CSV table of C-alpha atoms in Angstrom, one decimal:
chain,number,residue,atom,x,y,z
A,1,MET,CA,-15.9,-1.3,16.8
A,2,GLU,CA,-13.2,-2.1,19.4
A,3,PHE,CA,-9.5,-2.4,18.4
A,4,ASN,CA,-8.2,-3.5,21.8
A,5,ASN,CA,-8.8,-7.3,21.7
A,6,THR,CA,-5.3,-8.7,21.5
A,7,LYS,CA,-6.4,-12.3,21.5
A,8,ILE,CA,-8.1,-11.7,18.2
A,9,ALA,CA,-5.3,-9.4,16.9
A,10,PHE,CA,-2.4,-11.9,17.6
A,11,ASN,CA,-4.1,-15.2,17.4
A,12,TYR,CA,-2.1,-16.1,14.3
A,13,LYS,CA,1.3,-15.3,16.0
A,14,SER,CA,3.4,-17.6,18.1
A,15,ASN,CA,5.0,-16.5,21.4
A,16,PHE,CA,8.3,-16.4,19.5
A,17,ASP,CA,6.8,-14.1,16.8
A,18,LEU,CA,5.4,-11.8,19.5
A,19,LYS,CA,8.6,-11.5,21.4
A,20,ARG,CA,10.5,-10.8,18.2
A,21,ALA,CA,8.0,-8.1,17.3
A,22,TYR,CA,8.2,-6.6,20.8
A,23,PHE,CA,12.0,-6.5,20.6
A,24,LEU,CA,11.9,-4.8,17.2
A,25,PHE,CA,9.3,-2.1,18.2
A,26,LYS,CA,11.0,-1.5,21.5
A,27,LEU,CA,14.3,-0.8,19.7
A,28,LEU,CA,12.5,1.6,17.3
A,29,SER,CA,10.9,3.4,20.3
A,30,PHE,CA,14.4,4.6,21.4
A,31,GLY,CA,15.0,7.4,18.9
A,32,PHE,CA,18.7,7.8,19.3
A,33,ILE,CA,19.5,4.0,19.3
A,34,SER,CA,17.1,3.5,16.4
A,35,ARG,CA,18.7,6.3,14.3
A,36,LEU,CA,22.2,4.8,14.9
A,37,GLY,CA,21.0,1.3,14.0
A,38,ARG,CA,19.3,2.4,10.8
A,39,LYS,CA,22.4,4.3,9.7
A,40,LEU,CA,24.6,1.3,10.5
A,41,LEU,CA,22.2,-1.0,8.6
A,42,LYS,CA,22.2,1.3,5.5
A,43,THR,CA,26.0,1.4,5.6
A,44,LEU,CA,26.3,-2.4,5.9
A,45,VAL,CA,23.9,-2.9,3.0
A,46,TRP,CA,25.8,-0.4,0.9
A,47,MET,CA,29.1,-2.2,1.7
A,48,ASN,CA,27.6,-5.6,0.8
A,49,PHE,CA,28.3,-6.8,4.3
A,50,PRO,CA,26.9,-10.4,4.8
A,51,ILE,CA,23.9,-9.5,7.1
A,52,ASP,CA,21.1,-11.2,5.1
A,53,SER,CA,20.6,-14.0,7.7
A,54,PHE,CA,20.3,-11.5,10.6
A,55,ILE,CA,17.9,-9.3,8.6
A,56,LYS,CA,15.8,-12.2,7.5
A,57,LYS,CA,15.3,-13.4,11.1
A,58,THR,CA,14.4,-9.9,12.4
A,59,VAL,CA,13.1,-7.0,10.4
A,60,TYR,CA,12.3,-9.1,7.3
A,61,ALA,CA,10.3,-11.7,9.2
A,62,GLN,CA,8.2,-9.0,10.8
A,63,PHE,CA,7.3,-7.1,7.6
A,64,CYS,CA,7.7,-9.5,4.7
A,65,GLY,CA,6.1,-12.8,3.6
A,66,GLY,CA,9.0,-14.6,1.9
A,67,THR,CA,11.6,-14.5,-0.8
A,68,ASP,CA,9.2,-15.7,-3.5
A,69,ILE,CA,5.5,-16.5,-4.0
A,70,MET,CA,5.7,-20.1,-2.8
A,71,ASP,CA,7.6,-18.9,0.3
A,72,CYS,CA,4.6,-16.7,1.2
A,73,VAL,CA,2.0,-19.5,1.0
A,74,GLY,CA,2.4,-20.4,4.7
A,75,VAL,CA,1.8,-16.8,5.8
A,76,ILE,CA,-1.1,-16.4,3.3
A,77,ASN,CA,-2.9,-19.5,4.6
A,78,ASN,CA,-2.3,-18.5,8.2
A,79,LEU,CA,-3.9,-15.1,7.6
A,80,LYS,CA,-6.8,-16.6,5.7
A,81,LYS,CA,-7.7,-18.7,8.7
A,82,SER,CA,-8.8,-15.4,10.3
A,83,ASN,CA,-10.5,-14.3,7.1
A,84,VAL,CA,-7.7,-11.9,6.3
A,85,TYR,CA,-6.6,-11.9,2.6
A,86,SER,CA,-3.2,-11.0,1.3
A,87,ILE,CA,-2.0,-8.6,-1.4
A,88,LEU,CA,1.2,-9.9,-2.9
A,89,ASP,CA,3.6,-7.0,-3.4
A,90,TYR,CA,6.8,-7.8,-5.1
A,91,SER,CA,8.7,-5.0,-3.4
A,92,ILE,CA,11.7,-4.7,-5.7
A,93,GLU,CA,12.7,-1.1,-6.6
A,94,GLY,CA,15.2,0.6,-8.9
A,95,SER,CA,14.0,-0.3,-12.4
A,96,VAL,CA,15.8,2.0,-14.8
A,97,ASN,CA,15.8,0.6,-18.3
A,98,GLU,CA,13.6,-1.3,-20.8
A,99,ASN,CA,14.9,-4.7,-19.7
A,100,ASP,CA,14.0,-3.9,-16.1
A,101,PHE,CA,10.5,-2.8,-17.1
A,102,GLU,CA,9.9,-5.9,-19.1
A,103,ASP,CA,11.1,-8.0,-16.2
A,104,SER,CA,8.7,-6.2,-13.9
A,105,ILE,CA,5.8,-6.9,-16.2
A,106,ASN,CA,6.7,-10.6,-16.4
A,107,LYS,CA,6.9,-10.8,-12.6
A,108,CYS,CA,3.4,-9.2,-12.4
A,109,LEU,CA,2.0,-11.7,-14.9
A,110,LYS,CA,3.5,-14.5,-12.9
A,111,ILE,CA,2.0,-13.2,-9.7
A,112,LEU,CA,-1.4,-13.0,-11.5
A,113,GLU,CA,-1.1,-16.6,-12.6
A,114,GLU,CA,-0.1,-17.9,-9.2
A,115,CYS,CA,-2.8,-15.9,-7.5
A,116,THR,CA,-5.5,-17.5,-9.5
A,117,SER,CA,-4.1,-21.1,-9.9
A,118,LYS,CA,-3.5,-21.4,-6.2
A,119,ASP,CA,-6.2,-19.0,-4.9
A,120,LEU,CA,-3.6,-16.9,-3.1
A,121,SER,CA,-5.0,-13.3,-3.6
A,122,LYS,CA,-7.7,-11.2,-5.1
A,123,PHE,CA,-5.3,-8.3,-5.8
A,124,ILE,CA,-2.1,-7.3,-7.6
A,125,VAL,CA,-0.2,-4.1,-6.9
A,126,PHE,CA,2.6,-2.4,-8.8
A,127,LYS,CA,4.5,0.9,-8.9
A,128,PRO,CA,4.3,2.8,-12.2
A,129,SER,CA,8.0,3.6,-12.0
A,130,ALA,CA,8.6,-0.2,-12.1
A,131,VAL,CA,7.2,-0.3,-15.7
A,132,GLY,CA,8.3,3.0,-17.1
A,133,ARG,CA,11.1,5.6,-16.7
A,134,PHE,CA,10.6,8.1,-13.9
A,135,GLU,CA,11.9,11.0,-16.0
A,136,LEU,CA,9.3,10.1,-18.8
A,137,TYR,CA,6.4,10.4,-16.3
A,138,GLU,CA,8.0,13.7,-15.2
A,139,GLU,CA,8.0,15.0,-18.8
A,140,ILE,CA,4.3,14.2,-19.3
A,141,THR,CA,3.3,15.6,-15.9
A,142,SER,CA,5.1,18.8,-16.9
A,143,ASN,CA,3.1,18.8,-20.1
A,144,ASN,CA,6.3,18.9,-22.2
A,145,LYS,CA,6.1,18.0,-25.9
A,146,LEU,CA,7.6,14.5,-26.3
A,147,SER,CA,10.2,13.7,-28.9
A,148,GLU,CA,9.5,10.9,-31.3
A,149,ASN,CA,11.6,8.4,-29.2
A,150,GLN,CA,9.9,9.5,-26.0
A,151,ALA,CA,6.4,9.1,-27.6
A,152,LYS,CA,7.4,5.5,-28.6
A,153,GLU,CA,8.7,4.9,-25.1
A,154,TRP,CA,5.4,6.1,-23.6
A,155,SER,CA,3.5,3.8,-25.9
A,156,LYS,CA,5.4,0.9,-24.4
A,157,VAL,CA,4.5,2.1,-20.9
A,158,GLU,CA,0.8,2.2,-21.9
A,159,ARG,CA,1.1,-1.3,-23.4
A,160,ARG,CA,2.6,-2.6,-20.1
A,161,PHE,CA,-0.2,-1.0,-18.0
A,162,ASN,CA,-2.8,-2.5,-20.4
A,163,LYS,CA,-1.2,-5.9,-20.3
A,164,ILE,CA,-1.4,-6.1,-16.5
A,165,CYS,CA,-5.0,-4.7,-16.4
A,166,LEU,CA,-6.2,-7.0,-19.2
A,167,GLU,CA,-4.8,-10.2,-17.6
A,168,ALA,CA,-6.2,-9.1,-14.2
A,169,SER,CA,-9.6,-8.4,-15.7
A,170,LYS,CA,-9.7,-11.9,-17.2
A,171,LYS,CA,-8.8,-13.5,-13.9
A,172,ASP,CA,-11.2,-11.3,-11.8
A,173,ILE,CA,-8.2,-9.8,-9.9
A,174,MET,CA,-8.2,-6.2,-8.7
A,175,VAL,CA,-5.3,-4.0,-9.8
A,176,LEU,CA,-4.0,-1.5,-7.2
A,177,VAL,CA,-1.7,1.1,-8.9
A,178,ASP,CA,0.6,2.8,-6.3
A,179,ALA,CA,0.8,6.6,-6.1
A,180,GLU,CA,4.2,8.2,-6.4
A,181,GLU,CA,5.8,11.7,-6.1
A,182,SER,CA,3.5,14.6,-7.1
A,183,TRP,CA,5.8,15.7,-10.0
A,184,ILE,CA,5.1,12.4,-11.8
A,185,GLN,CA,1.6,11.7,-10.5
A,186,THR,CA,-0.4,13.5,-13.2
A,187,ALA,CA,1.0,11.2,-15.8
A,188,ILE,CA,0.1,8.2,-13.7
A,189,ASP,CA,-3.4,9.6,-13.1
A,190,LYS,CA,-4.0,10.0,-16.8
A,191,LEU,CA,-2.8,6.5,-17.6
A,192,VAL,CA,-4.8,4.8,-14.8
A,193,THR,CA,-8.0,6.8,-15.8
A,194,LYS,CA,-7.5,5.5,-19.3
A,195,MET,CA,-7.3,1.9,-17.9
A,196,MET,CA,-10.5,2.5,-15.9
A,197,ASN,CA,-12.3,3.6,-19.0
A,198,ILE,CA,-11.4,0.3,-20.6
A,199,TYR,CA,-11.9,-2.2,-17.7
A,200,ASN,CA,-14.2,-0.6,-15.1
A,201,SER,CA,-17.5,-0.4,-17.0
A,202,GLU,CA,-19.2,-3.0,-14.7
A,203,LYS,CA,-17.2,-3.0,-11.5
A,204,ALA,CA,-13.9,-1.5,-10.3
A,205,VAL,CA,-11.0,-3.6,-11.5
A,206,VAL,CA,-8.4,-0.9,-11.8
A,207,PHE,CA,-7.7,1.3,-8.7
A,208,ASN,CA,-5.8,4.5,-8.6
A,209,THR,CA,-4.2,5.6,-5.3
A,210,ILE,CA,-5.2,8.9,-3.8
A,211,GLN,CA,-2.8,10.3,-1.2
A,212,ALA,CA,-4.7,12.4,1.3
A,213,TYR,CA,-1.7,14.4,2.4
A,214,ARG,CA,-1.9,16.3,-0.8
A,215,LYS,CA,-4.1,19.4,-0.6
A,216,ASP,CA,-5.6,19.0,-4.0
A,217,ARG,CA,-6.7,15.4,-3.8
A,218,PHE,CA,-10.3,15.8,-2.6
A,219,ASP,CA,-10.9,18.3,-5.5
A,220,TYR,CA,-9.3,15.7,-7.9
A,221,LEU,CA,-11.6,13.0,-6.5
A,222,THR,CA,-14.8,15.0,-7.0
A,223,LYS,CA,-13.7,16.2,-10.5
A,224,LEU,CA,-13.0,12.6,-11.5
A,225,HIS,CA,-16.5,11.6,-10.3
A,226,ASN,CA,-18.1,14.4,-12.3
A,227,ASP,CA,-16.0,13.6,-15.4
A,228,PHE,CA,-17.1,9.9,-15.4
A,229,ASN,CA,-20.7,10.8,-14.5
A,230,GLY,CA,-21.6,7.3,-13.5
A,231,GLY,CA,-20.3,5.7,-16.8
A,232,VAL,CA,-17.4,4.0,-15.2
A,233,LYS,CA,-16.8,2.5,-11.7
A,234,ILE,CA,-14.0,4.5,-10.2
A,235,GLY,CA,-11.5,2.4,-8.3
A,236,VAL,CA,-9.9,4.3,-5.4
A,237,LYS,CA,-7.2,3.2,-3.0
A,238,LEU,CA,-7.3,5.8,-0.3
A,239,VAL,CA,-4.1,6.4,1.8
A,240,ARG,CA,-2.6,9.2,3.7
A,241,GLY,CA,0.7,9.2,1.8
A,242,ALA,CA,4.3,8.1,1.8
A,243,TYR,CA,6.6,10.8,0.4
A,244,MET,CA,5.9,13.8,2.7
A,245,GLU,CA,9.4,14.8,3.6
A,246,LYS,CA,10.7,14.3,0.1
A,247,GLU,CA,7.8,16.5,-1.2
A,248,ARG,CA,8.5,19.3,1.2
A,249,LYS,CA,12.3,19.2,0.5
A,250,ARG,CA,11.8,19.4,-3.2
A,251,ALA,CA,9.2,22.3,-2.9
A,252,LYS,CA,11.7,24.2,-0.8
A,253,LYS,CA,14.6,23.5,-3.2
A,254,TYR,CA,12.8,24.7,-6.3
A,255,ASN,CA,10.9,27.4,-4.5
A,256,TYR,CA,7.3,26.4,-5.2
A,257,ILE,CA,4.4,25.9,-2.8
A,258,SER,CA,4.4,22.5,-1.2
A,259,PRO,CA,1.4,20.3,-2.3
A,260,ILE,CA,1.4,18.7,1.1
A,261,CYS,CA,-1.1,19.6,3.8
A,262,GLU,CA,0.3,21.8,6.6
A,263,ASN,CA,-0.3,19.4,9.4
A,264,LYS,CA,-1.8,16.0,10.3
A,265,GLU,CA,-5.2,17.5,11.0
A,266,GLN,CA,-5.5,18.8,7.5
A,267,THR,CA,-4.5,15.4,6.1
A,268,ASP,CA,-7.0,13.7,8.3
A,269,GLU,CA,-9.7,16.1,7.0
A,270,VAL,CA,-8.9,15.3,3.3
A,271,PHE,CA,-8.8,11.6,4.1
A,272,ASN,CA,-12.1,11.5,6.0
A,273,ASN,CA,-13.9,13.8,3.6
A,274,SER,CA,-12.8,11.6,0.7
A,275,LEU,CA,-14.0,8.5,2.6
A,276,ARG,CA,-17.4,10.2,3.2
A,277,PHE,CA,-17.7,11.2,-0.5
A,278,ILE,CA,-16.9,7.8,-1.9
A,279,ILE,CA,-19.2,5.9,0.5
A,280,GLU,CA,-22.1,8.3,-0.1
A,281,ASN,CA,-21.6,7.6,-3.8
A,282,ILE,CA,-20.6,4.0,-3.5
A,283,ASN,CA,-22.6,2.9,-6.6
A,284,ASP,CA,-20.0,4.8,-8.7
A,285,PHE,CA,-17.0,3.5,-6.8
A,286,GLY,CA,-14.8,0.6,-5.7
A,287,LEU,CA,-13.0,1.6,-2.4
A,288,PHE,CA,-9.8,0.2,-0.9
A,289,ILE,CA,-9.2,1.9,2.5
A,290,GLY,CA,-5.4,1.8,3.3
A,291,SER,CA,-5.2,3.1,6.8
A,292,HIS,CA,-3.6,2.5,10.2
A,293,ASN,CA,-5.6,5.2,11.8
A,294,GLU,CA,-8.2,3.8,14.2
A,295,LYS,CA,-10.5,6.8,13.9
A,296,SER,CA,-10.7,6.6,10.1
A,297,ASN,CA,-11.4,2.9,10.2
A,298,ILE,CA,-14.2,3.4,12.8
A,299,LEU,CA,-15.6,6.2,10.6
A,300,ALA,CA,-15.7,3.9,7.6
A,301,THR,CA,-17.6,1.2,9.5
A,302,GLU,CA,-20.1,3.9,10.8
A,303,LEU,CA,-20.6,5.2,7.3
A,304,LEU,CA,-21.3,1.7,6.0
A,305,LYS,CA,-24.0,1.3,8.7
A,306,LYS,CA,-25.4,4.8,8.0
A,307,TYR,CA,-25.9,4.0,4.3
A,308,LYS,CA,-27.0,0.4,5.0
A,309,ILE,CA,-24.1,-1.2,3.1
A,310,ASP,CA,-23.3,-4.7,4.1
A,311,SER,CA,-20.0,-5.2,5.9
A,312,ASN,CA,-18.9,-7.8,3.4
A,313,ASP,CA,-19.9,-5.7,0.3
A,314,GLN,CA,-17.1,-6.6,-2.2
A,315,ARG,CA,-16.9,-3.0,-3.4
A,316,ILE,CA,-15.2,-2.0,-0.1
A,317,TRP,CA,-12.0,-3.3,1.4
A,318,PHE,CA,-9.9,-2.4,4.4
A,319,SER,CA,-6.1,-2.9,4.4
A,320,GLN,CA,-3.0,-2.5,6.6
A,321,LEU,CA,0.6,-3.5,6.1
A,322,TYR,CA,1.7,-6.9,7.2
A,323,GLY,CA,3.5,-6.7,10.5
A,324,MET,CA,1.6,-3.6,11.6
A,325,SER,CA,-1.9,-2.7,13.1
A,326,ASP,CA,-3.0,-6.3,13.6
A,327,ASN,CA,-5.5,-5.0,16.2
A,328,ILE,CA,-7.3,-3.2,13.4
A,329,SER,CA,-7.1,-5.8,10.6
A,330,PHE,CA,-8.2,-8.8,12.6
A,331,ALA,CA,-10.9,-6.9,14.6
A,332,LEU,CA,-12.4,-5.8,11.2
A,333,ALA,CA,-12.2,-9.3,9.7
A,334,ASN,CA,-13.6,-10.9,12.9
A,335,THR,CA,-16.7,-8.6,12.5
A,336,GLY,CA,-17.3,-9.5,8.9
A,337,TYR,CA,-15.6,-6.7,6.9
A,338,ASN,CA,-13.4,-7.4,3.9
A,339,VAL,CA,-9.7,-7.1,5.0
A,340,ALA,CA,-6.4,-7.7,3.1
A,341,LYS,CA,-2.9,-7.3,4.4
A,342,TYR,CA,-0.2,-5.8,2.1
A,343,LEU,CA,2.3,-8.7,2.0
A,344,PRO,CA,5.7,-7.6,0.5
A,345,PHE,CA,8.0,-10.4,-0.8
A,346,GLY,CA,11.3,-10.7,-2.6
A,347,PRO,CA,15.0,-11.6,-1.9
A,348,VAL,CA,16.3,-9.9,1.3
A,349,ARG,CA,18.8,-7.6,-0.4
A,350,GLU,CA,16.2,-6.5,-3.0
A,351,VAL,CA,13.5,-5.5,-0.5
A,352,MET,CA,15.9,-3.5,1.7
A,353,PRO,CA,14.6,-0.1,0.5
A,354,TYR,CA,11.1,-1.2,1.5
A,355,LEU,CA,12.3,-2.5,4.9
A,356,LEU,CA,14.3,0.7,5.6
A,357,ARG,CA,11.2,2.8,4.9
A,358,ARG,CA,9.2,0.7,7.4
A,359,LEU,CA,11.9,1.3,10.0
A,360,ASP,CA,12.0,5.0,9.3
A,361,GLU,CA,8.2,5.3,9.5
A,362,ASN,CA,7.9,3.4,12.7
A,363,SER,CA,10.7,5.5,14.2
A,364,SER,CA,9.2,8.8,13.2
A,365,ILE,CA,5.6,8.0,14.2
A,366,SER,CA,6.2,7.3,17.9
A,367,SER,CA,2.4,6.9,18.6
A,368,GLN,CA,2.3,4.0,16.1
A,369,THR,CA,5.3,2.3,17.7
A,370,ASN,CA,4.1,2.8,21.2
A,371,ARG,CA,0.7,1.5,20.3
A,372,GLU,CA,2.2,-1.7,18.8
A,373,LEU,CA,4.3,-2.1,22.0
A,374,GLN,CA,1.4,-1.7,24.3
A,375,LEU,CA,-0.7,-4.3,22.4
A,376,ILE,CA,2.1,-6.9,22.2
A,377,LYS,CA,2.9,-6.4,25.9
A,378,LYS,CA,-0.8,-6.9,26.8
A,379,GLU,CA,-1.1,-10.1,24.7
A,380,LEU,CA,2.1,-11.6,26.1
A,381,LYS,CA,0.8,-10.9,29.6
A,382,ARG,CA,-2.6,-12.4,28.8
A,383,ARG,CA,-0.9,-15.6,27.4
A,384,LYS,CA,1.3,-15.9,30.5
A,385,ASN,CA,-1.7,-15.7,32.8
């Protein structure tokens, strides 16, 4: 498997798109300028400064599909020409009350309806904290006794989870439940496992997210496999993780041992061991590989060959974020593997937290940014010649 063919990687992008991407990643590669720019951007957003037009033409266009579902159709169809599917991710954050949670559910149901009626996607994704109060998940994770009101509130959260999973199951759509911070994750795990018991008897419909940067996740995975004992198809979205600094800061603040691996090598080990375990036992699993790491993606393809699993086996999907790692996504799709891009959408202002995280990540992971730059530069040169 080769990830250097820029003609395949960027075939769906115009010269203008590539030059914009090059400018953006180049800016992010300059640490000092990038830090200043991100601080300024956060300040301008906080001040409600009218910068929506600028954001939409630059950062937003690189990492998002559109302001609403119909606005994403062009991007979805463009990706589909290269056999790359889309995962519509309504990237709005900050739900805090019952009205917000009900609104989130209604948006999920609308996405499900649009996905099936217009054949836009095979997936739906949501954050647990978008359909339930963060502090309530924390109470359950801490194993605290719930008050009568809290118990009623938790029943509503369960009902919302079930509503999404039920509708998705009816429409043959896979549900990807995002992982969140470790101090609320146990509650999420319990709830997703409950949904798997209901909807995953024949195939994986509901997927829980396992963050490999947590030291305990491989043990959690093997225990889950033992507990189900083949009675349920376990849906796993395997990622490295998104809250590393936040986790370490909290562990230090409250003086407990950080649940996060000591270094990248340990995280890679947890990720790759989990990958091996799931593919070795694929008859009990559905697997969604969310990785921008070339070595892990190559390992996955080698494991499929080793166990004589077809590249287009519907139980196994590869995924990367829209606007990143096109060299991996399109190379895999071109070779016959199942590939889907995470495609965030929503009004510019409301997806700003997501966009700022993408900027932070691309600034902190210099190897990723430099890799993107090299590939874009190579493709621009190829087109010029």
